[in-house]
Amino acid sequence: CTISAAATGTLANTATVTAPAGVTDPTPGNNSATDTDTLVATADLSITKTDGVVSVTPGGSLTYTIVASNAGPSNATGSTVADTFPAALTCTWTCVGAGGGTCTAAGSGNINDTVNLPAAGSVTYTASCTVSGAATGTIVNTATVTEPAGVTDPTPGNNAATDTDTVVSSADLSITKTDGVTSIGAGGTLTYTIVASNTGPQTATGATVADTFPAECTSVTWTCTGAGGGTCTAAGSGNIADTINLPATATVTYTATCTVNAATPNATVISNTATITIAVGETDPLPANNTATDTTTVAALPDVNGTKSATGNLVPGGNVTYTIVLSNTGAGAQADNPGDEFIDVLPAQLTLVSATATSGTAVATVGTNTVTWNGSIAAAGSVTITITANIAASASGTIVNQGTITFDADGNGTNETTRLTDDPSVVGAANPTGFGIVTAVPAASFWGLMALAAMMLGLGLRRRYS
């Protein structure tokens, strides 16, 4: 006989024998026999628990799957499933039954649930937990299932299940590096900006920033500053191999300066790589951004020269047109940097009218009698700037006008070298350096004016400075 899994109490079973008609049984008291058994419910309960991982990061999350089941043979009505979550976890949970198993549908915090587990039934809890940002060490979590009173579990060793995860600090470190230029002249100066960052979620303690500078880079010095709580060595020389601390959202910024070896051939590519490495025992979820490389090509330096000529009705009340040609000379020279590469402040005897250029932007500021040209001149290229001005009716003698050229002669990305357009053929008290274009304005004699005007109209004063 198979006993019902729901049976309780005692099981009494009686058998009888009865004499047929016409037959007398002299001792009928032994014609019945009863067997009585006390029913002891037996249910093999068990529980499993897992979150599917072996490590977790502070501030991360865990999802536990907890399954309590009954292998029978008896029902286990009123069993208890319990899970006291560690202090580092904040949890909510849901539960569904199968095979007739029932449980509380949902809850938060610890689990202490009365469940019904028929033979072959089960209940499944899904606990979603947030890990404290201050969590360290390991997170140990145990779930249990307990049979109700009156039910015996023949194998109680499987009534508890434990999941253990190691807490691993996680910090997404990254690094960037640039010198702001694509080419440099041999003997020039490179300034690298190297920024190491941590987007979290955890602090990266004892990370390492490293940069081994290439052989073309000599006399390396560097400084470092932190932001957002980031710390680094304040200054050093030579290669960088620095231990840093980066809280979440913090950065450290290195500024490294080096001189390019003057013997470096043109077309040499200077490649410089910086890396950041997380400390042992910590995890970087995105290591692909832990390296940054900057490349700069060694090329001939830009060399910008200028010429200026004057034409027009060169008499008091007349006009003058200056033609300025700026050229970037030198075989294979780099393009110069964009910027205000030419400035011409006209003398008081002139009133600025307009300015144009064949490339870039020429700006005529009439209020200050100033012309600026902003642009870049390609290697072996040139630009022509035209300035038109009126000569004051009271002007006489000579008008000296010179413009200033500014360009990057050392290849460091900054226009710091100045040079003047010039006409050194006229040198005197009014033009002691020989720079500038000198225009003679005659006194107000009609025939003198006409003669001088004819002479000046045929004269273009031009000279290239080199």
Coordinates of C-alpha atoms in Angstrom, one line a residue:
C1 CA 0.0 0.0 0.0
T2 CA 1.1 3.6 -0.7
I3 CA 0.2 5.9 2.1
S4 CA -1.2 9.3 1.1
A5 CA 1.4 12.0 1.4
A6 CA -1.2 14.1 3.3
A7 CA -2.0 11.4 5.9
T8 CA -1.7 12.3 9.6
G9 CA -2.4 10.7 13.0
T10 CA -2.7 6.9 13.1
L11 CA -3.5 4.3 10.4
A12 CA -5.8 1.4 11.7
N13 CA -6.5 -1.4 9.3
T14 CA -8.9 -4.4 10.2
A15 CA -9.3 -7.7 8.4
T16 CA -12.2 -10.2 9.1
V17 CA -13.2 -13.8 8.3
T18 CA -16.8 -14.9 8.3
A19 CA -18.2 -18.4 8.4
P20 CA -20.6 -19.4 5.6
A21 CA -24.3 -20.1 6.2
G22 CA -25.0 -23.3 8.0
V23 CA -21.6 -23.4 9.7
T24 CA -21.1 -22.5 13.3
D25 CA -17.8 -20.9 14.5
P26 CA -17.5 -21.8 18.2
T27 CA -14.9 -19.0 18.9
P28 CA -15.9 -16.0 16.8
G29 CA -13.8 -13.6 18.8
N30 CA -10.7 -14.3 16.8
N31 CA -12.5 -13.7 13.5
S32 CA -11.2 -10.1 13.3
A33 CA -7.7 -8.7 13.4
T34 CA -6.6 -5.0 13.4
D35 CA -3.1 -3.4 12.7
T36 CA -2.5 0.1 13.9
D37 CA 0.4 2.4 12.9
T38 CA 1.2 5.9 14.1
L39 CA 1.8 8.0 11.1
V40 CA 5.1 9.9 11.3
A41 CA 5.3 12.4 8.4
T42 CA 8.7 12.3 6.6
A43 CA 9.7 15.0 4.1
D44 CA 13.1 15.4 2.6
L45 CA 13.4 19.2 2.4
S46 CA 16.4 20.9 0.7
I47 CA 17.4 24.4 -0.3
T48 CA 19.8 25.9 -2.8
K49 CA 21.1 29.5 -3.2
T50 CA 23.4 31.3 -5.7
D51 CA 24.0 34.7 -7.2
G52 CA 25.9 33.4 -10.2
V53 CA 29.1 35.3 -9.4
V54 CA 32.1 34.9 -7.1
S55 CA 33.0 38.6 -6.7
V56 CA 31.2 41.9 -6.3
T57 CA 32.2 45.6 -6.3
P58 CA 31.2 48.0 -3.5
G59 CA 28.1 49.9 -4.7
G60 CA 27.3 47.1 -7.1
S61 CA 24.3 44.7 -7.0
L62 CA 23.7 41.0 -6.5
T63 CA 20.7 38.9 -7.5
Y64 CA 20.2 35.7 -5.5
T65 CA 18.1 32.7 -6.6
I66 CA 16.9 30.7 -3.6
V67 CA 15.0 27.4 -4.2
A68 CA 13.3 25.4 -1.4
S69 CA 12.0 22.0 -2.4
N70 CA 10.4 18.8 -0.9
A71 CA 11.5 15.4 -2.2
G72 CA 8.7 13.8 0.0
P73 CA 7.4 11.3 0.6
S74 CA 5.2 13.4 2.9
N75 CA 3.8 16.9 2.5
A76 CA 5.6 19.6 4.5
T77 CA 2.8 22.1 5.2
G78 CA 3.9 25.1 7.2
S79 CA 7.6 24.9 6.6
T80 CA 9.8 27.9 7.1
V81 CA 12.2 29.5 4.6
A82 CA 14.6 32.0 6.2
D83 CA 17.5 34.3 5.0
T84 CA 19.1 37.0 7.1
F85 CA 21.0 39.1 4.7
P86 CA 24.4 40.6 5.6
A87 CA 24.5 44.2 6.8
A88 CA 26.3 45.1 3.5
L89 CA 23.2 44.2 1.5
T90 CA 19.9 46.0 1.0
C91 CA 17.4 43.6 -0.5
T92 CA 13.9 43.2 -2.0
W93 CA 12.5 39.8 -3.0
T94 CA 9.7 38.0 -4.9
C95 CA 8.6 34.4 -4.7
V96 CA 6.7 31.9 -6.9
G97 CA 5.6 28.3 -6.2
A98 CA 5.7 25.2 -8.4
G99 CA 4.1 21.7 -8.0
G100 CA 1.6 23.0 -5.5
G101 CA 4.2 25.0 -3.4
T102 CA 3.0 28.3 -2.0
C103 CA 4.8 31.3 -0.5
T104 CA 4.5 35.0 0.1
A105 CA 4.6 36.8 -3.2
A106 CA 7.0 39.6 -2.4
G107 CA 8.7 41.4 0.4
S108 CA 11.8 43.5 1.4
G109 CA 14.5 43.0 3.9
N110 CA 15.2 39.6 5.4
I111 CA 13.2 36.5 4.4
N112 CA 11.3 34.6 7.2
D113 CA 8.4 33.0 5.2
T114 CA 6.0 30.3 6.0
V115 CA 5.6 28.0 3.0
N116 CA 3.7 24.9 2.0
L117 CA 5.7 22.3 0.3
P118 CA 3.8 19.3 -0.9
A119 CA 5.8 16.3 -2.0
A120 CA 7.6 17.2 -5.3
G121 CA 6.7 20.9 -4.8
S122 CA 9.0 23.9 -4.6
V123 CA 9.1 27.6 -4.0
T124 CA 11.7 30.0 -5.7
Y125 CA 12.8 33.4 -4.2
T126 CA 14.5 36.0 -6.3
A127 CA 16.3 38.5 -4.0
S128 CA 17.7 41.7 -5.6
C129 CA 20.3 43.3 -3.4
T130 CA 22.4 46.5 -3.5
V131 CA 25.9 46.3 -2.1
S132 CA 27.0 49.0 0.3
G133 CA 29.6 51.3 -1.2
A134 CA 31.7 50.7 2.0
A135 CA 31.6 46.9 1.7
T136 CA 34.9 45.1 2.1
G137 CA 36.2 41.6 2.6
T138 CA 33.6 38.9 1.7
I139 CA 29.8 38.8 1.7
V140 CA 28.5 35.5 3.1
N141 CA 24.8 34.8 2.8
T142 CA 22.9 31.7 4.1
A143 CA 19.3 30.5 3.4
T144 CA 17.6 27.7 5.3
V145 CA 14.4 25.7 5.1
T146 CA 12.9 24.1 8.2
E147 CA 10.3 21.4 8.4
P148 CA 7.1 22.0 10.4
A149 CA 6.4 20.3 13.8
G150 CA 5.4 16.7 13.3
V151 CA 7.4 16.2 10.1
T152 CA 10.7 14.5 10.1
D153 CA 13.4 15.3 7.6
P154 CA 15.5 12.2 7.0
T155 CA 18.4 14.2 5.4
P156 CA 18.7 17.6 7.3
G157 CA 22.2 18.2 5.9
N158 CA 20.8 19.8 2.7
N159 CA 18.5 22.2 4.6
A160 CA 20.9 25.2 4.4
A161 CA 22.7 26.8 1.5
T162 CA 25.5 29.5 1.6
D163 CA 26.7 31.8 -1.2
T164 CA 30.1 33.7 -0.7
D165 CA 31.3 36.6 -2.8
T166 CA 34.6 38.4 -2.5
V167 CA 34.3 42.2 -2.4
V168 CA 36.6 43.6 -5.1
S169 CA 37.2 47.4 -5.4
S170 CA 36.4 48.5 -9.0
A171 CA 37.5 51.8 -10.5
D172 CA 37.4 52.7 -14.2
L173 CA 40.7 54.4 -14.8
S174 CA 41.6 56.2 -18.0
I175 CA 44.4 58.3 -19.3
T176 CA 44.8 60.9 -22.1
K177 CA 48.0 62.5 -23.6
T178 CA 48.6 65.3 -26.1
D179 CA 51.3 67.8 -26.9
G180 CA 48.9 69.9 -28.9
V181 CA 50.9 69.9 -32.1
T182 CA 51.3 67.5 -35.0
S183 CA 54.8 68.5 -36.1
I184 CA 57.9 70.0 -34.4
G185 CA 61.3 71.2 -35.6
A186 CA 64.5 69.6 -34.4
G187 CA 65.7 71.5 -31.3
G188 CA 62.1 72.6 -30.6
T189 CA 60.2 72.1 -27.3
L190 CA 57.3 69.7 -26.7
T191 CA 54.9 70.1 -23.8
Y192 CA 52.8 67.1 -23.1
T193 CA 49.6 67.2 -21.0
I194 CA 48.9 63.8 -19.4
V195 CA 45.6 63.4 -17.5
A196 CA 44.8 60.3 -15.5
S197 CA 41.1 60.0 -14.3
N198 CA 38.9 57.7 -12.3
T199 CA 35.2 57.5 -13.1
G200 CA 34.6 55.2 -10.2
P201 CA 32.6 53.8 -8.6
Q202 CA 35.5 53.1 -6.1
T203 CA 38.6 54.9 -5.0
A204 CA 41.8 53.6 -6.8
T205 CA 44.5 53.6 -4.2
G206 CA 48.1 53.0 -5.2
A207 CA 47.5 53.2 -9.0
T208 CA 50.6 53.8 -11.2
V209 CA 51.1 56.3 -14.0
A210 CA 54.1 55.6 -16.2
D211 CA 55.6 57.3 -19.2
T212 CA 59.0 56.3 -20.7
F213 CA 59.9 59.2 -23.0
P214 CA 61.4 58.4 -26.4
A215 CA 65.1 59.0 -27.1
E216 CA 64.4 62.1 -29.3
C217 CA 63.0 63.8 -26.1
T218 CA 65.8 65.2 -24.0
S219 CA 66.0 67.2 -20.8
V220 CA 62.5 66.0 -19.6
T221 CA 61.0 67.7 -16.6
W222 CA 57.4 67.4 -15.3
T223 CA 55.0 68.7 -12.7
C224 CA 51.7 67.2 -11.5
T225 CA 48.6 68.5 -9.8
G226 CA 45.6 66.7 -8.5
A227 CA 41.9 67.6 -8.6
G228 CA 38.9 66.1 -6.8
G229 CA 41.1 64.5 -4.2
G230 CA 43.6 63.0 -6.6
T231 CA 47.2 62.9 -5.3
C232 CA 50.5 62.5 -7.2
T233 CA 54.2 63.5 -6.9
A234 CA 54.4 67.3 -7.4
A235 CA 57.4 67.3 -9.7
G236 CA 60.2 65.3 -11.2
S237 CA 62.6 64.8 -14.1
G238 CA 63.1 62.0 -16.6
N239 CA 60.6 59.2 -17.1
I240 CA 57.4 59.2 -15.1
A241 CA 56.7 56.2 -12.8
D242 CA 54.4 57.7 -10.2
T243 CA 52.1 56.1 -7.5
I244 CA 48.9 58.0 -7.3
N245 CA 45.5 57.9 -5.5
L246 CA 42.3 58.6 -7.4
P247 CA 39.0 58.8 -5.6
A248 CA 35.9 58.5 -7.8
T249 CA 35.7 61.5 -10.3
A250 CA 39.2 62.6 -9.3
T251 CA 42.1 63.4 -11.8
V252 CA 45.8 64.1 -11.8
T253 CA 47.4 66.2 -14.5
Y254 CA 51.1 65.9 -15.5
T255 CA 52.7 68.7 -17.6
A256 CA 55.9 67.3 -19.1
T257 CA 58.3 69.4 -21.1
C258 CA 61.2 68.1 -23.3
T259 CA 63.6 69.4 -25.9
V260 CA 63.7 67.6 -29.2
N261 CA 67.2 66.5 -30.0
A262 CA 68.6 69.0 -32.5
A263 CA 70.1 66.1 -34.5
T264 CA 66.8 64.4 -35.1
P265 CA 66.2 64.0 -38.9
N266 CA 63.2 65.5 -40.6
A267 CA 60.2 63.0 -41.0
T268 CA 61.1 61.3 -37.7
V269 CA 57.9 60.4 -35.8
I270 CA 58.2 60.9 -32.1
S271 CA 55.9 58.4 -30.4
N272 CA 55.2 58.8 -26.7
T273 CA 52.9 56.5 -24.7
A274 CA 51.5 57.0 -21.1
T275 CA 49.8 54.3 -19.1
I276 CA 47.8 54.0 -15.9
T277 CA 47.7 50.7 -14.0
I278 CA 45.3 49.8 -11.2
A279 CA 46.7 48.4 -8.0
V280 CA 46.8 44.6 -7.2
G281 CA 43.5 43.5 -5.7
E282 CA 41.4 46.1 -7.4
T283 CA 39.5 45.8 -10.7
D284 CA 39.3 48.1 -13.7
P285 CA 36.2 47.2 -15.7
L286 CA 37.4 49.0 -18.9
P287 CA 41.2 48.5 -19.2
A288 CA 41.1 49.5 -22.9
N289 CA 41.4 53.2 -22.0
N290 CA 44.4 52.8 -19.8
T291 CA 46.9 53.7 -22.5
A292 CA 47.3 56.9 -24.5
T293 CA 49.8 57.6 -27.3
D294 CA 50.8 61.0 -28.9
T295 CA 52.7 61.1 -32.2
T296 CA 54.6 64.2 -33.5
T297 CA 56.5 64.4 -36.8
V298 CA 59.8 66.3 -36.9
A299 CA 59.8 68.7 -39.9
A300 CA 61.5 71.9 -41.0
L301 CA 60.3 74.9 -39.1
P302 CA 58.2 77.6 -40.6
D303 CA 60.1 80.8 -41.7
V304 CA 57.7 83.6 -42.6
N305 CA 59.1 86.7 -44.3
G306 CA 57.4 89.8 -45.7
T307 CA 57.7 92.4 -48.3
K308 CA 55.8 95.7 -48.6
S309 CA 55.4 98.2 -51.5
A310 CA 53.5 101.4 -51.8
T311 CA 51.6 102.9 -54.8
G312 CA 48.9 105.5 -55.3
N313 CA 48.4 109.3 -55.5
L314 CA 51.2 110.2 -53.1
V315 CA 50.4 113.8 -52.3
P316 CA 48.7 115.5 -49.4
G317 CA 45.0 114.6 -49.5
G318 CA 45.7 111.7 -51.9
N319 CA 45.8 108.0 -51.1
V320 CA 48.3 105.2 -50.7
T321 CA 47.9 101.5 -51.3
Y322 CA 50.3 99.2 -49.5
T323 CA 50.8 95.7 -50.8
I324 CA 52.2 93.2 -48.3
V325 CA 53.3 89.7 -49.4
L326 CA 54.0 87.2 -46.5
S327 CA 55.8 84.0 -47.5
N328 CA 56.6 80.8 -45.6
T329 CA 59.9 79.9 -47.1
G330 CA 62.2 76.9 -46.7
A331 CA 62.1 73.5 -48.4
G332 CA 59.7 71.2 -46.7
A333 CA 58.8 73.8 -44.0
Q334 CA 55.8 73.3 -41.7
A335 CA 52.7 75.4 -42.1
D336 CA 52.8 78.2 -39.6
N337 CA 50.2 78.4 -36.8
P338 CA 47.0 80.3 -37.3
G339 CA 47.0 83.6 -35.4
D340 CA 47.4 87.3 -35.8
E341 CA 50.4 86.9 -37.9
F342 CA 50.6 90.4 -39.3
I343 CA 49.9 93.7 -37.6
D344 CA 50.3 97.1 -39.2
V345 CA 49.6 100.3 -37.2
L346 CA 49.4 103.1 -39.7
P347 CA 51.2 106.4 -38.9
A348 CA 49.2 109.5 -37.9
Q349 CA 49.5 111.1 -41.4
L350 CA 47.3 108.3 -42.8
T351 CA 43.7 107.4 -42.3
L352 CA 42.9 103.7 -42.7
V353 CA 40.2 103.0 -45.3
S354 CA 40.2 99.2 -45.9
A355 CA 42.2 96.0 -45.9
T356 CA 41.8 92.8 -47.8
A357 CA 43.8 89.5 -48.1
T358 CA 44.0 86.6 -50.6
S359 CA 43.5 84.1 -47.7
G360 CA 42.8 84.2 -44.0
T361 CA 41.1 87.2 -42.5
A362 CA 42.2 90.8 -42.8
V363 CA 40.6 93.1 -40.2
A364 CA 40.7 96.9 -40.7
T365 CA 40.1 98.7 -37.3
V366 CA 39.6 102.3 -38.4
G367 CA 39.4 103.7 -34.9
T368 CA 42.9 102.6 -34.1
N369 CA 44.3 102.9 -37.6
T370 CA 45.3 99.2 -37.3
V371 CA 45.2 96.3 -39.7
T372 CA 45.6 92.7 -38.5
W373 CA 45.8 89.5 -40.6
N374 CA 44.9 86.2 -39.1
G375 CA 45.6 82.9 -40.9
S376 CA 48.1 80.2 -41.6
I377 CA 50.5 80.0 -44.5
A378 CA 51.3 76.5 -45.9
A379 CA 54.8 75.4 -46.5
A380 CA 56.2 77.3 -49.6
G381 CA 52.9 79.3 -49.6
S382 CA 52.2 83.0 -49.4
V383 CA 49.4 85.5 -48.8
T384 CA 49.0 89.0 -50.2
I385 CA 47.4 91.7 -48.0
T386 CA 46.3 95.0 -49.5
I387 CA 45.8 98.1 -47.3
T388 CA 44.3 101.3 -48.5
A389 CA 44.6 104.7 -46.7
N390 CA 44.1 108.4 -47.2
I391 CA 47.0 110.8 -46.8
A392 CA 46.3 113.8 -44.6
A393 CA 46.0 117.1 -46.3
S394 CA 48.6 118.5 -43.9
A395 CA 51.1 115.7 -44.5
S396 CA 54.6 116.6 -45.7
G397 CA 58.0 115.1 -45.6
T398 CA 58.2 111.3 -45.3
I399 CA 55.7 108.7 -44.0
V400 CA 57.3 105.6 -42.5
N401 CA 55.2 102.5 -42.2
Q402 CA 56.3 99.1 -41.1
G403 CA 54.3 96.0 -40.2
T404 CA 55.1 93.2 -37.7
I405 CA 55.1 89.5 -38.7
T406 CA 54.6 87.0 -35.9
F407 CA 55.1 83.2 -36.4
D408 CA 56.2 80.0 -34.7
A409 CA 59.9 79.6 -35.4
D410 CA 60.6 76.9 -32.8
G411 CA 57.6 74.6 -33.6
N412 CA 56.2 74.6 -30.1
G413 CA 52.7 75.8 -31.2
T414 CA 53.0 79.4 -30.1
N415 CA 53.6 82.3 -32.5
E416 CA 56.4 84.1 -30.6
T417 CA 59.0 85.1 -33.3
T418 CA 58.5 88.6 -34.7
R419 CA 59.9 90.1 -37.8
L420 CA 59.3 93.4 -39.7
T421 CA 58.5 94.1 -43.3
D422 CA 61.2 96.4 -44.5
D423 CA 62.9 98.6 -47.0
P424 CA 66.5 99.0 -45.8
S425 CA 67.4 101.1 -48.8
V426 CA 66.3 104.2 -46.9
V427 CA 68.0 104.5 -43.6
G428 CA 68.0 107.7 -41.6
A429 CA 66.7 109.5 -38.5
A430 CA 63.2 108.7 -39.5
N431 CA 64.0 105.1 -40.1
P432 CA 67.1 104.2 -38.1
T433 CA 66.8 100.4 -38.4
G434 CA 66.1 100.4 -42.1
F435 CA 62.8 98.6 -41.6
G436 CA 59.5 99.8 -43.1
I437 CA 58.4 101.4 -46.3
V438 CA 59.2 105.1 -46.5
T439 CA 56.9 107.3 -48.7
A440 CA 57.9 110.9 -49.5
V441 CA 55.1 113.5 -49.5
P442 CA 56.1 116.7 -51.2
A443 CA 55.4 120.2 -50.0
A444 CA 52.5 122.1 -51.6
S445 CA 54.2 123.3 -54.7
F446 CA 52.1 122.5 -57.7
W447 CA 55.0 121.6 -60.1
G448 CA 56.9 120.0 -57.3
L449 CA 53.9 117.9 -56.4
M450 CA 53.3 116.8 -59.9
A451 CA 57.0 115.8 -60.5
L452 CA 57.2 113.9 -57.2
A453 CA 53.9 112.2 -57.8
A454 CA 55.0 111.0 -61.2
M455 CA 58.2 109.7 -59.7
M456 CA 56.5 107.9 -56.9
L457 CA 53.8 106.4 -59.1
G458 CA 56.6 104.6 -61.0
L459 CA 58.4 103.5 -57.9
G460 CA 57.5 100.3 -56.0
L461 CA 59.7 99.9 -53.0
R462 CA 60.0 96.2 -52.3
R463 CA 62.5 94.1 -50.5
R464 CA 62.3 90.6 -49.0
Y465 CA 63.7 90.1 -45.5
S466 CA 65.4 86.8 -44.9

